[in-house]
Amino acid sequence: MTPARANPLSLFDVRGKVAIVTGASGAFGALAAEILAAAGTKLVLAAGKAKELEEIAVTCRDIGAEVEPVNRRPASEADCESIVEAAKLRFGRADILVVASGKNDVAKIVDMAPERFLDVMDANVTQSWLMARAVGKQMLAQGEGGKIVLMSSARGLLGHPAGYTAYCASKAAIDGITRALGCEWGPTGVTVNAIAPTVFRSPLTAWMFGDDDRAKATRAGFLARVPKGRLGEPDDLAGPLLFLASRASDFYTGHILYADGGYTAG
């Protein structure tokens, strides 16, 4: 009997691994930090908002994790290298990367200045590329593989009529980076995958869960296309994240995992 068959839960064991999470003060970043803390990883948490970063660091320490907070966004090559250096100085290595940093800016194309479009592309695409590059170099140097999880969206596959040209383009680019790096690093043991949710509860989408007429109308129109019949909750992303961060996904790379209640299936 193989070890996986004898103890299948061991495939999801990430205890002692060193995980870097960027955008750790945001909705998905904080969730990723808490899940990985509870699963036993050592954490390097990076975010630009100092107060919120300290709050999630305290939460993860209370869970029982060792935490190294880094008050930086992955905005430049130097920033990304500093985040990786913090991991090396505190824990000696990097095993998992979750890029949860990013942004959206909604406007019809004729109303959106090119600078706004480029800002979204920089935050979502360039910074993800820079962070994957910096951590990937460390993982390759270690020679023991690694797990990189990028943040995509159902909007990387599907358009939206409400002014999402920047966001949709940026998430489609994340899908391309994921597939290309999956191919490039396939033989090395470094896997690169992406989680692609649809609407899930966060401070930005909380209004859609409300009982006012606008929320009800928006929700009804959206749910008409979601086979599961509900919006997403943060916990719906916990399982996919742990899967992609653990040995359970060793044969998965260049993969976009849609956590969307079936939204992209129909």
Tab-separated table of C-alpha atoms in Angstrom:
chain	number	residue	atom	x	y	z
A	1	MET	CA	0.000	0.000	0.000
A	2	THR	CA	1.337	3.429	-0.909
A	3	PRO	CA	1.754	6.101	1.795
A	4	ALA	CA	-1.024	8.154	0.186
A	5	ARG	CA	-3.452	5.258	0.373
A	6	ALA	CA	-2.421	4.315	3.884
A	7	ASN	CA	-2.800	7.886	5.180
A	8	PRO	CA	-4.615	10.065	2.630
A	9	LEU	CA	-4.999	12.985	5.042
A	10	SER	CA	-1.211	13.305	5.130
A	11	LEU	CA	-1.399	14.659	1.580
A	12	PHE	CA	-2.844	17.875	3.004
A	13	ASP	CA	-0.288	18.220	5.789
A	14	VAL	CA	1.580	21.555	5.529
A	15	ARG	CA	2.852	21.662	9.120
A	16	GLY	CA	6.245	23.327	9.367
A	17	LYS	CA	6.134	24.740	5.852
A	18	VAL	CA	6.988	28.420	5.335
A	19	ALA	CA	4.197	30.303	3.571
A	20	ILE	CA	4.340	33.828	2.165
A	21	VAL	CA	1.018	35.626	1.742
A	22	THR	CA	0.851	38.997	-0.020
A	23	GLY	CA	-2.215	41.167	0.361
A	24	ALA	CA	-2.541	39.599	3.796
A	25	SER	CA	-4.773	42.383	5.107
A	26	GLY	CA	-7.394	41.876	2.377
A	27	ALA	CA	-10.374	39.543	2.413
A	28	PHE	CA	-8.766	36.575	0.651
A	29	GLY	CA	-5.293	37.254	2.032
A	30	ALA	CA	-6.530	37.256	5.622
A	31	LEU	CA	-8.491	34.074	4.992
A	32	ALA	CA	-5.409	32.418	3.474
A	33	ALA	CA	-3.311	33.524	6.437
A	34	GLU	CA	-5.768	32.107	8.972
A	35	ILE	CA	-6.200	28.799	7.115
A	36	LEU	CA	-2.457	28.292	6.737
A	37	ALA	CA	-1.870	29.304	10.357
A	38	ALA	CA	-4.423	26.773	11.564
A	39	ALA	CA	-2.852	24.145	9.309
A	40	GLY	CA	0.525	24.625	10.998
A	41	THR	CA	2.600	26.724	8.610
A	42	LYS	CA	5.056	29.448	9.523
A	43	LEU	CA	3.885	32.701	7.996
A	44	VAL	CA	5.390	35.717	6.295
A	45	LEU	CA	2.523	38.169	5.900
A	46	ALA	CA	2.979	41.133	3.550
A	47	ALA	CA	0.604	44.063	3.163
A	48	GLY	CA	0.708	47.803	2.626
A	49	LYS	CA	-1.730	48.717	5.411
A	50	ALA	CA	0.252	48.589	8.639
A	51	LYS	CA	-2.667	48.546	11.086
A	52	GLU	CA	-4.582	45.813	9.260
A	53	LEU	CA	-1.372	43.829	8.786
A	54	GLU	CA	-0.699	43.844	12.521
A	55	GLU	CA	-4.280	42.753	13.202
A	56	ILE	CA	-4.046	39.677	10.980
A	57	ALA	CA	-0.578	38.926	12.373
A	58	VAL	CA	-2.000	38.943	15.909
A	59	THR	CA	-4.880	36.712	14.804
A	60	CYS	CA	-2.491	34.171	13.302
A	61	ARG	CA	-0.235	34.241	16.362
A	62	ASP	CA	-3.281	33.596	18.536
A	63	ILE	CA	-4.025	30.561	16.366
A	64	GLY	CA	-0.527	29.344	17.154
A	65	ALA	CA	1.550	30.299	14.127
A	66	GLU	CA	4.964	31.903	14.011
A	67	VAL	CA	4.497	35.127	12.031
A	68	GLU	CA	6.834	37.584	10.342
A	69	PRO	CA	4.895	40.669	9.180
A	70	VAL	CA	6.329	42.734	6.313
A	71	ASN	CA	4.783	46.146	5.695
A	72	ARG	CA	5.266	46.084	1.919
A	73	ARG	CA	3.232	45.541	-1.204
A	74	PRO	CA	4.842	43.577	-4.067
A	75	ALA	CA	5.027	46.825	-6.034
A	76	SER	CA	8.557	46.450	-7.383
A	77	GLU	CA	11.315	43.918	-7.852
A	78	ALA	CA	13.025	45.311	-4.743
A	79	ASP	CA	9.842	44.993	-2.666
A	80	CYS	CA	9.361	41.374	-3.712
A	81	GLU	CA	12.963	40.498	-2.986
A	82	SER	CA	12.636	42.130	0.440
A	83	ILE	CA	9.611	39.983	1.232
A	84	VAL	CA	11.493	36.835	0.252
A	85	GLU	CA	14.529	37.996	2.232
A	86	ALA	CA	12.325	38.397	5.308
A	87	ALA	CA	11.261	34.769	4.916
A	88	LYS	CA	14.876	33.626	4.584
A	89	LEU	CA	16.068	35.655	7.563
A	90	ARG	CA	13.288	34.489	9.880
A	91	PHE	CA	12.648	30.941	8.685
A	92	GLY	CA	15.451	30.066	6.261
A	93	ARG	CA	13.301	29.204	3.254
A	94	ALA	CA	10.017	29.598	1.374
A	95	ASP	CA	7.732	26.672	0.524
A	96	ILE	CA	4.362	28.240	-0.307
A	97	LEU	CA	3.374	31.524	-1.936
A	98	VAL	CA	-0.169	32.885	-1.992
A	99	VAL	CA	-0.533	36.094	-3.991
A	100	ALA	CA	-3.722	37.667	-2.685
A	101	SER	CA	-2.843	41.291	-3.421
A	102	GLY	CA	-4.675	43.150	-6.191
A	103	LYS	CA	-7.469	45.586	-6.971
A	104	ASN	CA	-10.461	46.376	-9.153
A	105	ASP	CA	-11.565	49.614	-10.782
A	106	VAL	CA	-14.971	49.548	-12.451
A	107	ALA	CA	-15.768	51.966	-15.272
A	108	LYS	CA	-17.010	51.792	-18.840
A	109	ILE	CA	-14.072	51.870	-21.237
A	110	VAL	CA	-14.939	55.310	-22.654
A	111	ASP	CA	-14.911	56.711	-19.115
A	112	MET	CA	-11.706	55.035	-17.948
A	113	ALA	CA	-8.441	56.900	-18.352
A	114	PRO	CA	-5.552	54.756	-19.595
A	115	GLU	CA	-3.764	55.386	-16.294
A	116	ARG	CA	-6.577	53.672	-14.396
A	117	PHE	CA	-6.419	50.652	-16.696
A	118	LEU	CA	-2.652	50.409	-16.285
A	119	ASP	CA	-2.960	50.727	-12.511
A	120	VAL	CA	-5.210	47.650	-12.357
A	121	MET	CA	-2.889	45.732	-14.666
A	122	ASP	CA	0.096	46.649	-12.507
A	123	ALA	CA	-1.585	45.664	-9.226
A	124	ASN	CA	-3.038	42.401	-10.511
A	125	VAL	CA	-0.631	41.233	-13.202
A	126	THR	CA	2.812	42.809	-12.904
A	127	GLN	CA	2.950	42.485	-9.133
A	128	SER	CA	1.828	38.839	-9.279
A	129	TRP	CA	4.512	38.168	-11.915
A	130	LEU	CA	7.187	39.900	-9.831
A	131	MET	CA	6.221	38.015	-6.673
A	132	ALA	CA	6.102	34.638	-8.427
A	133	ARG	CA	9.491	35.417	-9.963
A	134	ALA	CA	11.099	36.334	-6.630
A	135	VAL	CA	9.718	33.378	-4.695
A	136	GLY	CA	10.230	31.017	-7.611
A	137	LYS	CA	13.943	31.844	-7.689
A	138	GLN	CA	14.174	30.937	-4.001
A	139	MET	CA	12.232	27.694	-4.469
A	140	LEU	CA	14.405	26.699	-7.427
A	141	ALA	CA	17.539	27.414	-5.391
A	142	GLN	CA	16.238	25.213	-2.581
A	143	GLY	CA	15.698	22.410	-5.084
A	144	GLU	CA	12.774	20.852	-3.211
A	145	GLY	CA	9.826	22.150	-5.201
A	146	GLY	CA	7.203	24.517	-3.878
A	147	LYS	CA	3.628	25.721	-4.198
A	148	ILE	CA	2.609	29.002	-5.834
A	149	VAL	CA	-1.059	29.997	-5.720
A	150	LEU	CA	-2.178	33.054	-7.696
A	151	MET	CA	-5.517	34.832	-7.434
A	152	SER	CA	-7.635	34.740	-10.562
A	153	SER	CA	-11.380	35.157	-10.989
A	154	ALA	CA	-14.266	33.835	-13.011
A	155	ARG	CA	-13.833	37.175	-14.806
A	156	GLY	CA	-10.626	35.848	-16.305
A	157	LEU	CA	-12.831	33.528	-18.359
A	158	LEU	CA	-16.057	35.526	-18.677
A	159	GLY	CA	-16.771	39.140	-19.502
A	160	HIS	CA	-19.054	41.528	-17.628
A	161	PRO	CA	-21.133	44.412	-18.995
A	162	ALA	CA	-20.687	46.790	-16.065
A	163	GLY	CA	-17.244	48.197	-16.888
A	164	TYR	CA	-14.815	45.366	-16.160
A	165	THR	CA	-12.387	45.667	-19.080
A	166	ALA	CA	-9.412	46.282	-16.785
A	167	TYR	CA	-10.323	43.603	-14.260
A	168	CYS	CA	-11.234	40.954	-16.846
A	169	ALA	CA	-8.053	41.617	-18.803
A	170	SER	CA	-5.943	41.408	-15.661
A	171	LYS	CA	-7.424	38.101	-14.539
A	172	ALA	CA	-7.136	36.602	-18.021
A	173	ALA	CA	-3.451	37.567	-17.831
A	174	ILE	CA	-3.142	35.804	-14.463
A	175	ASP	CA	-4.549	32.677	-16.103
A	176	GLY	CA	-1.919	32.995	-18.828
A	177	ILE	CA	0.907	33.425	-16.324
A	178	THR	CA	-0.371	30.420	-14.378
A	179	ARG	CA	-0.394	28.182	-17.440
A	180	ALA	CA	2.938	29.437	-18.765
A	181	LEU	CA	4.744	29.031	-15.432
A	182	GLY	CA	3.127	25.652	-14.926
A	183	CYS	CA	4.800	24.578	-18.164
A	184	GLU	CA	8.071	26.393	-17.491
A	185	TRP	CA	8.571	25.003	-13.990
A	186	GLY	CA	6.853	21.653	-14.488
A	187	PRO	CA	10.005	19.518	-14.193
A	188	THR	CA	11.250	21.365	-11.089
A	189	GLY	CA	8.593	20.373	-8.566
A	190	VAL	CA	7.384	23.973	-8.257
A	191	THR	CA	3.667	23.980	-9.048
A	192	VAL	CA	1.812	27.121	-10.137
A	193	ASN	CA	-1.967	27.188	-9.933
A	194	ALA	CA	-4.695	29.781	-9.478
A	195	ILE	CA	-7.946	30.009	-7.543
A	196	ALA	CA	-10.713	31.671	-9.532
A	197	PRO	CA	-13.758	32.529	-7.425
A	198	THR	CA	-16.897	34.287	-8.391
A	199	VAL	CA	-18.633	36.666	-5.940
A	200	PHE	CA	-17.895	35.762	-2.333
A	201	ARG	CA	-18.587	37.673	0.845
A	202	SER	CA	-16.037	40.396	1.586
A	203	PRO	CA	-16.098	44.056	2.652
A	204	LEU	CA	-16.379	45.037	-1.033
A	205	THR	CA	-19.299	42.726	-1.795
A	206	ALA	CA	-21.143	42.844	1.535
A	207	TRP	CA	-23.852	45.051	-0.001
A	208	MET	CA	-24.860	42.202	-2.339
A	209	PHE	CA	-25.818	40.085	0.675
A	210	GLY	CA	-28.216	42.754	1.990
A	211	ASP	CA	-32.011	42.943	2.042
A	212	ASP	CA	-32.512	46.242	0.210
A	213	ASP	CA	-34.060	46.309	-3.264
A	214	ARG	CA	-30.780	46.944	-5.069
A	215	ALA	CA	-29.057	44.023	-3.376
A	216	LYS	CA	-31.985	41.686	-3.968
A	217	ALA	CA	-32.234	42.584	-7.654
A	218	THR	CA	-28.494	42.232	-8.235
A	219	ARG	CA	-28.343	38.979	-6.324
A	220	ALA	CA	-31.342	37.488	-8.162
A	221	GLY	CA	-29.844	38.262	-11.544
A	222	PHE	CA	-26.525	36.751	-10.565
A	223	LEU	CA	-27.921	33.652	-8.868
A	224	ALA	CA	-29.933	32.806	-11.968
A	225	ARG	CA	-26.594	31.657	-13.402
A	226	VAL	CA	-25.157	29.924	-10.317
A	227	PRO	CA	-26.163	26.243	-10.155
A	228	LYS	CA	-25.464	26.084	-6.409
A	229	GLY	CA	-28.037	28.837	-5.893
A	230	ARG	CA	-26.062	31.019	-3.499
A	231	LEU	CA	-23.199	33.473	-3.315
A	232	GLY	CA	-19.817	32.365	-2.069
A	233	GLU	CA	-18.610	32.496	1.510
A	234	PRO	CA	-14.941	32.890	2.502
A	235	ASP	CA	-14.858	29.326	3.850
A	236	ASP	CA	-15.655	28.077	0.323
A	237	LEU	CA	-12.095	29.067	-0.616
A	238	ALA	CA	-10.413	27.305	2.316
A	239	GLY	CA	-10.459	23.794	0.836
A	240	PRO	CA	-9.182	24.811	-2.618
A	241	LEU	CA	-6.400	26.839	-1.004
A	242	LEU	CA	-5.195	23.999	1.218
A	243	PHE	CA	-5.367	21.593	-1.711
A	244	LEU	CA	-3.211	23.813	-3.934
A	245	ALA	CA	-0.759	24.567	-1.091
A	246	SER	CA	-0.189	20.918	-0.163
A	247	ARG	CA	1.174	17.675	-1.597
A	248	ALA	CA	-2.367	16.733	-2.553
A	249	SER	CA	-1.960	18.867	-5.686
A	250	ASP	CA	1.522	17.661	-6.692
A	251	PHE	CA	0.263	16.524	-10.120
A	252	TYR	CA	-1.658	19.760	-10.723
A	253	THR	CA	0.124	22.696	-12.306
A	254	GLY	CA	-0.927	25.429	-14.704
A	255	HIS	CA	-4.464	24.812	-13.460
A	256	ILE	CA	-7.242	27.354	-12.847
A	257	LEU	CA	-9.501	26.082	-10.050
A	258	TYR	CA	-12.926	27.714	-10.276
A	259	ALA	CA	-14.482	28.154	-6.836
A	260	ASP	CA	-17.711	29.467	-8.264
A	261	GLY	CA	-20.678	27.257	-7.400
A	262	GLY	CA	-20.842	26.111	-11.018
A	263	TYR	CA	-21.051	29.646	-12.454
A	264	THR	CA	-18.569	28.970	-15.266
A	265	ALA	CA	-20.036	25.556	-16.054
A	266	GLY	CA	-23.160	26.848	-17.765
